Structures are given as structure tokens and as C-alpha cells.
Amino acid sequence: MSNSKKILITGGAGFIGSHVVRLFVKKYPEYHIFNLDALTYAGNLENLSDIENEANYTFIKGDITDETLVDELFKKYRFNSVIHLAAESHVDRSISDPLSFVKTNIIGTMVLLNSFKNLWKSDFSNKLFYHISTDEVYGSLGHTGLFKETTPYDPNSPYSASKAGSDHFVRAYGETYGIPYIISNCSNNYGQNQFPEKLIPLFINNIINNKPLPVYGDGNYTRDWLYVKDHATAIDLIFHKGKLSETYNIGGFNEWKNIDLVKLLCQQMDVKLGRKQGASEELITFVKDRPGHDLRYAIDASKINKELGWYPSVTFEEGLSKTIEWYLNNQTWLDNITSGDYESYYQRQYS
Ligand code: NAD
Ligand code: TYD
């Protein structure tokens, strides 16, 4: 292990993290991947059961806000790279419990930065702190325009404010202490293993169970959607070929109004469930809007496209179809996850 990369991936039991861990473990047998995850409600080791016994993979259960633990881990394993995904990630939860977002997303990032800096400050060569962030830090667009890497930060939710704060600290550690870092800001992900509190898996689960589909406000909010495996390949490219101290925006070239997306989802679900066309759309229910709801996110991903040659591999229709198939074929995963914390959260959020 001594000459190869020892990569700490945080939040690897979550949605995006599990796809990144799998990609790196399988594609780079010469690397060792350490997955540090606190296994909060969003972390699920079932996501990684297919690779858990690989020789180049180690899971560590732990909290990134635990300074003593994180410092010990850096000293013990001497991680030369970090891909940092661990976070509280759901906007609605950030509205009801903002402090936990500050703790994990800001303090947790600071703890990692400090341990990384302290271990390597005498020699930062061939080291990297790669921070995974969101397009939501840029705030809300009107009906036109795109987020560029140079767009000023203007976060509106406690979630996006906490992610913006963590991005600022990463950059500040680069400027102040010289740590080698890269940041990427990605649009909304969808795909297999996403916790069913986010729009697409929540609605798939509700359609399966004939429950109402709670569309916030008038549904005329726009998001750019990217298939999670395409985000993982972008992360792989940026990790290996990205320029230090730079930001990369990652997006799907794929904007949808929520209501149009939900109708497409309903149509695909009707076909796959053998229901008559229009059956699932009858479940659409307009509910009270999310406070501070951002009107539109849209990404200019031309930098990663031009500089690193990255482009999404699937169309939205294909990605959505694969996603639905996965949830239909993995009902046990859904059933396991929708018990416990999820049930009480759902009651609080939608009752
Ligand atoms: P997720 O909520 O599915 O997973 C988060 C993971 O982090 C979980 O496994 C959880 O157990 C772990 N975690 C949470 N708090 C922790 C702590 N204190 N210590 C250690 N582990 C902890 O999130 P996701 O959707 O996979 O997002 C991953 C990252 O990507 C986040 O940083 C998020 O901001 C960013 N991101 C997400 C999206 C998206 O659409 N989901 C888009 C752009 C960027
Ligand atoms: P979400 O998946 O929570 O992602 P984000 O808020 O990070 O963009 O929501 C995506 C969009 O769907 C957002 O505009 C809010 C909307 N939405 C609903 O209309 N109903 C819901 O129940 C949820 C969870 C989201």
C-alpha cells in the first residue's frame, strides 16, 4: 500500500458516496479506499454489500465532527487524498433542524481540513483534498441564465448556506495554508440507492404504494438532473485530471420543471406497473410550498466538458427508466429504509 493512493472517502455509505466508492474500488485495485461514514439515517451499508469484502476497501464507522477520531485515523492510515461527500443533504430537513447542518457540513469539513493540513503541511506534493458540493450554493436563477464557476455565492436555505460555508473554508485553507484542493458543484442527482425523501425516489415509492404525490407550490420550479453514475465518473475525472485550486460545475444539460418531471415519471411508472395511462397522475397533490424555495437551478457545465471531455452518458428518459426498474426490483431495500426514522420524518413533513 505504501506507494499507492490511500483515499479517504467520507459519506461513502450514502447515495452518491456509495457509487463513488464502488467505482474507485473496482477501477483502481492498486488504490486503497477507506470509507468513513457515521451511518446516519441516510447511510446504508447495504448499498455496498457487493464490494464490502474487496481487499482494497475498508469501512470505518465514525463521525467527521469527532476531532480525536479523525486525527487518529489520519495519523494511522496516512490518507494522501480525501474525497469529501459526508453531509446532511436534504433541504427540507435543514429547514426543521438547521444546526445539525452547520455541525456536519461546516464543522465536519473543518475537522477533516485540520487533520489533513496537520499531517501533510511539510509536504503537500501529490496530495489532494477534493470537496464535493452543490449548485445550490449559487442561490436561485430567474427564468434565464446558467450558474458558472464564477457566479457569486448566494445561498437561500440552511442546507445551501452550510455547503457554501464549507466551500469557503476549503478555499480559505488553500489560500492560507496552501492545501491542494479542488471543489466541484453539481446539480440534482437521481438514480439507484437514493433515500426516498428526495423528489424522485419519494414519488416512485408513493406511486408504488398508491399514496399522494406532494408537489410543492404550483410545481413550476426548475432543476437540472444528472444520473448519479455520471456524477461518479465526473468525480473520477476531476480527481485524476482536475486542476488544483479550481472549481468545476457538473450538470446534466437537462432542465425540468418539477411538474413536467413528475408527469413523465407517472407515465413511465404506469407502463412498468401495468396500470392504465393517467392512473399515477391522479395521485398528484399540490401542497404548501417549501419556505425559501429556489425557483430555478441550471448549470453551465462547459468547463468540465471542454477541459476534461466529460459529458453525461444517458438521456434523462433512459436514466429515469433504469432508476424506476432498480426501485421496483429492490423493494426490500425500500422497505428496510422506509421504516424507522423515515416514517416519523414523513409524518412531520407531510401531515
Ligand atoms: P446522502 O444524504 O445520501 O449521504 C450522506 C452520507 O453522509 C450518509 O451516508 C451519512 O451517513 C453520511 N454522514 C452524514 N453525516 C455524517 C457525519 N457527521 N460523519 C460521517 N458521515 C456522515 O447524501 P448524497 O445525496 O449522497 O450527497 C453526498 C454529497 O454530495 C453531499 O456533500 C451533498 O451536499 C453533495 N451533493 C448532493 C447532490 C444530490 O443531488 N444528492 C447534488 C450535488 C451535491
Ligand atoms: P429535492 O429532491 O428535495 O432536491 P432539492 O431541494 O435539493 O432541489 O427537491 C427537488 C424539487 O422537488 C424541489 O424544487 C422541491 C420539489 N419537491 C416537491 O415538490 N415535493 C416533495 O415532496 C419534495 C421532496 C421535493
Coordinates of C-alpha atoms and ligand atoms in Angstrom, one line a residue:
M1 CA 0.0 0.0 0.0
S2 CA 3.0 2.3 0.6
N3 CA 3.4 3.8 -2.9
S4 CA -0.2 3.9 -3.9
K5 CA -3.0 6.2 -3.2
K6 CA -4.7 5.9 0.2
I7 CA -8.0 7.7 -0.3
L8 CA -10.4 8.7 2.4
I9 CA -13.9 8.9 1.0
T10 CA -16.3 10.4 3.5
G11 CA -20.1 9.6 3.4
G12 CA -19.4 6.6 1.2
A13 CA -22.5 4.7 2.6
G14 CA -24.8 7.4 1.3
F15 CA -26.4 7.8 -2.1
I16 CA -23.6 9.4 -4.3
G17 CA -20.8 8.3 -2.0
S18 CA -21.6 4.6 -2.5
H19 CA -21.4 5.0 -6.3
V20 CA -18.1 6.8 -6.0
V21 CA -16.7 4.1 -3.6
R22 CA -17.8 1.3 -5.9
L23 CA -16.3 3.0 -8.9
F24 CA -12.9 3.6 -7.2
V25 CA -12.7 0.2 -5.5
K26 CA -13.4 -1.7 -8.8
K27 CA -11.5 0.5 -11.2
Y28 CA -8.4 1.1 -9.1
P29 CA -7.3 -2.1 -7.4
E30 CA -3.9 -0.5 -6.7
Y31 CA -5.6 2.2 -4.5
H32 CA -6.9 1.6 -1.0
I33 CA -10.3 3.1 -0.4
F34 CA -11.3 4.0 3.2
N35 CA -14.9 4.8 3.7
L36 CA -15.6 6.9 6.8
D37 CA -19.3 7.2 7.5
A38 CA -21.4 7.8 10.6
L39 CA -24.3 5.8 9.2
T40 CA -26.9 8.4 9.9
Y41 CA -30.5 7.8 8.7
A42 CA -29.1 8.4 5.1
G43 CA -26.2 5.9 5.3
N44 CA -26.8 2.3 4.4
L45 CA -24.1 -0.3 4.1
E46 CA -26.5 -2.4 2.0
N47 CA -25.5 0.0 -0.8
L48 CA -22.1 -1.5 -0.8
S49 CA -22.7 -5.2 0.0
D50 CA -21.3 -6.2 -3.4
I51 CA -17.8 -4.8 -2.7
E52 CA -17.6 -5.0 1.1
N53 CA -15.1 -7.9 1.0
E54 CA -12.7 -6.4 -1.6
A55 CA -9.1 -6.4 -0.4
N56 CA -8.6 -2.7 -1.3
Y57 CA -11.6 -1.5 0.7
T58 CA -12.0 -0.6 4.4
F59 CA -15.2 0.7 6.1
I60 CA -14.8 2.8 9.2
K61 CA -17.9 3.8 11.2
G62 CA -17.3 7.3 12.6
D63 CA -18.4 10.9 12.7
I64 CA -16.4 13.5 10.8
T65 CA -17.1 16.0 13.6
D66 CA -15.2 13.8 16.0
E67 CA -11.8 15.6 16.1
T68 CA -10.0 13.0 18.1
L69 CA -11.1 10.1 15.9
V70 CA -10.5 11.9 12.6
D71 CA -7.0 12.9 13.7
E72 CA -6.2 9.4 14.9
L73 CA -7.4 8.0 11.5
F74 CA -5.2 10.4 9.5
K75 CA -2.2 9.5 11.6
K76 CA -2.8 5.8 11.5
Y77 CA -3.6 5.4 7.8
R78 CA -1.9 8.5 6.3
F79 CA -4.6 9.2 3.7
N80 CA -2.9 11.1 0.9
S81 CA -6.2 12.1 -0.7
V82 CA -9.7 12.9 0.5
I83 CA -12.9 12.8 -1.4
H84 CA -15.3 14.5 0.9
L85 CA -19.0 13.7 0.5
A86 CA -20.3 13.3 4.0
A87 CA -23.0 15.8 4.7
E88 CA -26.5 16.4 5.8
S89 CA -28.1 16.7 2.4
H90 CA -31.8 17.3 2.4
V91 CA -33.2 20.9 2.2
D92 CA -36.4 20.1 4.0
R93 CA -34.6 18.7 7.0
S94 CA -32.3 21.7 7.0
I95 CA -35.4 23.9 7.5
S96 CA -36.5 22.0 10.6
D97 CA -33.1 21.3 12.0
P98 CA -30.5 23.8 10.7
L99 CA -27.9 23.3 13.5
S100 CA -27.2 19.7 12.5
F101 CA -26.3 21.0 9.0
V102 CA -23.8 23.5 10.5
K103 CA -22.3 20.8 12.6
T104 CA -21.8 18.2 9.9
N105 CA -21.3 20.3 6.9
I106 CA -19.2 23.1 8.3
I107 CA -17.6 21.8 11.5
G108 CA -17.1 18.3 10.0
T109 CA -15.4 19.8 6.9
M110 CA -13.2 21.9 9.2
V111 CA -12.2 18.9 11.2
L112 CA -11.1 17.0 8.1
L113 CA -9.3 20.0 6.7
N114 CA -7.3 20.4 10.0
S115 CA -6.3 16.8 10.2
F116 CA -5.3 16.8 6.5
K117 CA -3.3 20.0 7.0
N118 CA -1.6 18.9 10.2
L119 CA -0.5 15.6 8.7
W120 CA 0.9 16.9 5.4
K121 CA 1.9 20.6 6.0
S122 CA 5.6 19.8 5.5
D123 CA 4.9 18.2 2.1
F124 CA 1.7 18.7 0.2
S125 CA 3.0 17.2 -3.1
N126 CA 0.8 14.5 -4.6
K127 CA -1.9 15.2 -2.0
L128 CA -5.5 16.3 -2.7
F129 CA -8.5 17.4 -0.7
Y130 CA -11.4 17.1 -3.1
H131 CA -14.6 18.6 -1.8
I132 CA -18.0 17.6 -3.3
S133 CA -20.5 20.4 -3.3
T134 CA -23.8 21.5 -4.8
D135 CA -25.1 24.1 -7.3
E136 CA -27.4 25.3 -4.6
V137 CA -24.6 27.5 -3.2
Y138 CA -25.2 29.9 -6.1
G139 CA -28.8 30.6 -5.0
S140 CA -31.7 30.8 -7.4
L141 CA -31.8 31.8 -11.0
G142 CA -34.7 33.6 -12.7
H143 CA -36.2 32.1 -15.9
T144 CA -32.9 32.6 -17.8
G145 CA -29.2 32.2 -17.3
L146 CA -26.9 29.5 -16.0
F147 CA -24.6 29.0 -13.0
K148 CA -21.0 29.4 -14.0
E149 CA -18.0 28.6 -11.8
T150 CA -17.6 32.4 -11.4
T151 CA -21.2 33.0 -10.3
P152 CA -21.2 34.7 -6.8
Y153 CA -22.5 32.5 -3.9
D154 CA -26.0 33.5 -2.8
P155 CA -27.4 30.6 -0.8
N156 CA -31.0 30.7 0.4
S157 CA -31.6 27.5 2.5
P158 CA -29.8 26.4 5.7
Y159 CA -28.6 23.4 3.6
S160 CA -27.1 25.6 0.8
A161 CA -25.7 28.1 3.3
S162 CA -23.9 25.3 5.2
K163 CA -22.5 23.9 1.9
A164 CA -21.4 27.4 0.9
G165 CA -19.7 27.8 4.2
S166 CA -17.8 24.5 3.8
D167 CA -16.8 25.5 0.3
H168 CA -15.4 28.8 1.6
F169 CA -13.4 27.0 4.3
V170 CA -11.9 24.6 1.8
R171 CA -10.8 27.6 -0.4
A172 CA -9.6 29.5 2.6
Y173 CA -7.4 26.5 3.7
G174 CA -6.0 26.5 0.2
E175 CA -5.2 30.3 0.3
T176 CA -4.0 30.4 3.9
Y177 CA -2.2 27.1 4.5
G178 CA -1.6 26.0 0.9
I179 CA -3.5 22.8 1.0
P180 CA -4.1 21.3 -2.5
Y181 CA -7.8 21.3 -3.1
I182 CA -10.5 21.1 -5.8
I183 CA -14.2 21.7 -5.4
S184 CA -17.0 20.6 -7.7
N185 CA -20.6 21.8 -7.6
C186 CA -23.1 19.5 -9.1
S187 CA -26.8 19.7 -9.9
N188 CA -29.6 17.4 -8.6
N189 CA -28.6 13.7 -8.8
Y190 CA -31.0 10.8 -9.3
G191 CA -30.6 7.1 -9.6
Q192 CA -30.4 3.9 -7.6
N193 CA -29.9 3.9 -3.8
Q194 CA -31.2 7.5 -3.3
F195 CA -33.0 7.8 0.1
P196 CA -36.8 8.2 -0.6
E197 CA -37.1 11.7 0.9
K198 CA -35.8 13.4 -2.3
L199 CA -38.3 14.1 -5.1
I200 CA -37.7 11.2 -7.5
P201 CA -37.4 8.2 -5.1
L202 CA -40.1 9.6 -2.8
F203 CA -42.5 9.8 -5.7
I204 CA -41.6 6.3 -7.0
N205 CA -42.2 4.9 -3.6
N206 CA -45.5 6.7 -3.3
I207 CA -46.7 5.6 -6.7
I208 CA -45.9 2.0 -5.9
N209 CA -48.0 2.4 -2.7
N210 CA -50.8 4.5 -4.3
K211 CA -50.0 7.4 -1.9
P212 CA -50.4 11.1 -2.8
L213 CA -47.5 12.8 -4.7
P214 CA -47.0 16.1 -2.7
V215 CA -45.9 18.7 -5.3
Y216 CA -44.8 21.9 -3.5
G217 CA -46.5 25.1 -4.6
D218 CA -47.5 25.2 -8.3
G219 CA -44.8 22.8 -9.4
N220 CA -43.2 25.4 -11.6
Y221 CA -39.8 25.1 -10.1
T222 CA -36.9 24.0 -12.3
R223 CA -33.9 21.8 -11.5
D224 CA -31.2 20.3 -13.7
W225 CA -31.0 16.5 -13.2
L226 CA -27.9 14.2 -13.5
Y227 CA -27.8 10.4 -13.3
V228 CA -25.7 9.5 -10.3
K229 CA -23.3 7.2 -12.1
D230 CA -22.4 10.2 -14.4
H231 CA -21.6 12.3 -11.4
A232 CA -19.3 9.5 -10.2
T233 CA -17.5 9.4 -13.5
A234 CA -17.1 13.2 -13.4
I235 CA -15.7 12.9 -9.8
D236 CA -13.2 10.3 -11.1
L237 CA -12.1 12.5 -13.9
I238 CA -11.7 15.6 -11.7
F239 CA -9.9 13.7 -9.0
H240 CA -7.3 12.5 -11.6
K241 CA -7.2 15.3 -14.1
G242 CA -8.7 18.4 -12.5
K243 CA -6.5 21.5 -11.8
L244 CA -5.7 22.3 -8.2
S245 CA -7.5 25.3 -6.6
E246 CA -10.2 25.2 -9.3
T247 CA -13.9 24.7 -9.2
Y248 CA -15.8 22.6 -11.7
N249 CA -19.5 22.8 -12.2
I250 CA -21.2 19.4 -13.1
G251 CA -24.6 19.3 -14.6
G252 CA -26.8 17.1 -16.8
F253 CA -27.6 19.6 -19.6
N254 CA -31.1 18.6 -18.5
E255 CA -33.6 21.1 -17.1
W256 CA -37.0 20.1 -16.0
K257 CA -39.9 21.8 -14.3
N258 CA -40.9 19.7 -11.3
I259 CA -44.5 19.2 -12.6
D260 CA -43.3 18.0 -16.1
L261 CA -40.8 15.7 -14.5
V262 CA -43.5 14.2 -12.2
K263 CA -45.8 13.7 -15.2
L264 CA -43.0 11.9 -17.1
L265 CA -42.3 9.7 -14.0
C266 CA -46.0 8.9 -13.7
Q267 CA -46.2 7.9 -17.4
Q268 CA -43.2 5.6 -17.1
M269 CA -44.5 4.1 -13.8
D270 CA -47.9 3.4 -15.3
V271 CA -46.2 1.4 -18.1
K272 CA -43.9 -0.5 -15.8
L273 CA -46.6 -1.3 -13.2
G274 CA -49.1 -2.3 -15.9
R275 CA -51.5 0.4 -14.8
K276 CA -53.8 2.4 -17.2
Q277 CA -52.1 5.6 -18.5
G278 CA -53.1 8.5 -16.3
A279 CA -53.5 6.4 -13.1
S280 CA -50.4 7.7 -11.4
E281 CA -51.0 11.3 -12.4
E282 CA -54.3 11.2 -10.4
L283 CA -52.1 10.9 -7.3
I284 CA -50.5 14.4 -7.9
T285 CA -51.5 16.7 -5.0
F286 CA -50.4 20.3 -4.8
V287 CA -49.3 21.1 -1.2
K288 CA -48.0 24.1 0.8
D289 CA -44.8 25.4 -0.7
R290 CA -41.3 24.9 0.8
P291 CA -40.2 28.2 2.6
G292 CA -37.4 30.0 0.6
H293 CA -38.0 27.6 -2.3
D294 CA -35.4 28.4 -5.1
L295 CA -37.1 28.9 -8.4
R296 CA -34.6 27.5 -10.8
Y297 CA -31.1 25.9 -10.8
A298 CA -29.3 25.4 -14.1
I299 CA -25.7 24.6 -14.7
D300 CA -23.2 25.7 -17.3
A301 CA -21.0 22.5 -17.4
S302 CA -19.0 23.6 -20.4
K303 CA -15.7 23.8 -18.4
I304 CA -15.6 20.2 -17.4
N305 CA -16.9 19.3 -20.9
K306 CA -14.2 21.2 -22.7
E307 CA -11.2 20.7 -20.3
L308 CA -11.8 17.1 -19.3
G309 CA -14.1 15.8 -22.1
W310 CA -16.9 14.8 -19.7
Y311 CA -20.5 14.5 -20.8
P312 CA -23.4 12.6 -19.3
S313 CA -23.7 9.1 -20.7
V314 CA -27.5 8.6 -20.6
T315 CA -30.5 10.7 -21.5
F316 CA -32.9 11.6 -18.7
E317 CA -35.6 9.2 -20.1
E318 CA -33.1 6.3 -20.0
G319 CA -31.7 7.2 -16.6
L320 CA -35.2 7.6 -15.1
S321 CA -36.3 4.3 -16.6
K322 CA -33.2 2.5 -15.1
T323 CA -33.9 4.2 -11.8
I324 CA -37.5 3.1 -11.7
E325 CA -36.5 -0.5 -12.6
W326 CA -34.0 -0.6 -9.8
Y327 CA -36.5 0.5 -7.2
L328 CA -39.1 -2.0 -8.5
N329 CA -36.5 -4.8 -8.3
N330 CA -35.3 -3.7 -4.9
Q331 CA -38.4 -3.4 -2.8
T332 CA -36.7 -4.9 0.2
W333 CA -34.1 -2.1 0.2
L334 CA -37.0 0.4 0.1
D335 CA -39.0 -1.4 2.8
N336 CA -36.0 -1.6 5.1
I337 CA -35.2 2.1 4.6
T338 CA -38.8 3.4 4.9
S339 CA -39.2 2.0 8.4
G340 CA -37.8 3.9 11.5
D341 CA -36.7 7.4 11.1
Y342 CA -38.2 7.8 7.7
E343 CA -41.7 7.1 8.9
S344 CA -41.7 9.7 11.6
Y345 CA -40.0 12.3 9.3
Y346 CA -42.7 11.7 6.7
Q347 CA -45.5 12.2 9.2
R348 CA -43.9 15.5 10.4
Q349 CA -43.2 16.8 6.9
Y350 CA -46.4 15.9 5.1
S351 CA -49.2 15.6 7.7
Ligands
NAD1 P1 -26.8 11.4 1.5 O1 -27.6 12.1 2.5 O2 -27.4 10.3 0.7 O3 -25.5 10.7 2.2 C1 -24.7 11.4 3.1 C2 -23.8 10.4 3.8 O4 -23.0 11.1 4.8 C3 -24.6 9.3 4.6 O5 -24.0 8.0 4.3 C4 -24.4 9.7 6.0 O6 -24.4 8.6 6.9 C5 -23.1 10.4 6.0 N1 -22.9 11.3 7.1 C6 -23.8 12.3 7.4 N2 -23.3 13.0 8.5 C7 -22.1 12.4 8.8 C8 -21.1 12.7 9.8 N3 -21.3 13.7 10.7 N4 -20.0 11.9 9.8 C9 -19.8 11.0 8.9 N5 -20.7 10.6 7.9 C10 -21.8 11.4 7.9 O7 -26.1 12.5 0.5 P2 -25.8 12.5 -1.1 O8 -27.1 12.9 -1.8 O9 -25.2 11.2 -1.4 O10 -24.8 13.7 -1.2 C11 -23.4 13.5 -1.0 C12 -22.7 14.8 -1.1 O11 -22.9 15.3 -2.4 C13 -23.1 15.9 -0.1 O12 -22.0 16.6 0.2 C14 -24.1 16.7 -0.9 O13 -24.1 18.0 -0.5 C15 -23.5 16.6 -2.3 N6 -24.4 16.8 -3.4 C16 -25.6 16.1 -3.5 C17 -26.4 16.3 -4.6 C18 -27.7 15.5 -4.7 O14 -28.5 15.7 -5.6 N7 -28.0 14.5 -3.9 C19 -26.1 17.2 -5.6 C20 -24.9 17.9 -5.5 C21 -24.1 17.7 -4.4
TYD2 P1 -35.3 17.7 -3.7 O1 -35.3 16.3 -4.3 O2 -35.6 17.8 -2.2 O3 -34.0 18.4 -4.1 P2 -33.5 20.0 -3.9 O4 -34.4 20.7 -3.0 O5 -32.1 19.8 -3.3 O6 -33.5 20.6 -5.3 O7 -36.4 18.6 -4.4 C1 -36.4 18.7 -5.8 C2 -37.5 19.7 -6.2 O8 -38.7 19.0 -6.0 C3 -37.5 20.9 -5.4 O9 -38.0 22.0 -6.2 C4 -38.6 20.7 -4.3 C5 -39.5 19.7 -5.0 N1 -40.2 18.8 -4.1 C6 -41.6 18.7 -4.2 O10 -42.3 19.4 -4.9 N2 -42.2 17.8 -3.3 C7 -41.5 17.0 -2.5 O11 -42.1 16.2 -1.7 C8 -40.1 17.1 -2.5 C9 -39.2 16.2 -1.6 C10 -39.5 18.0 -3.3

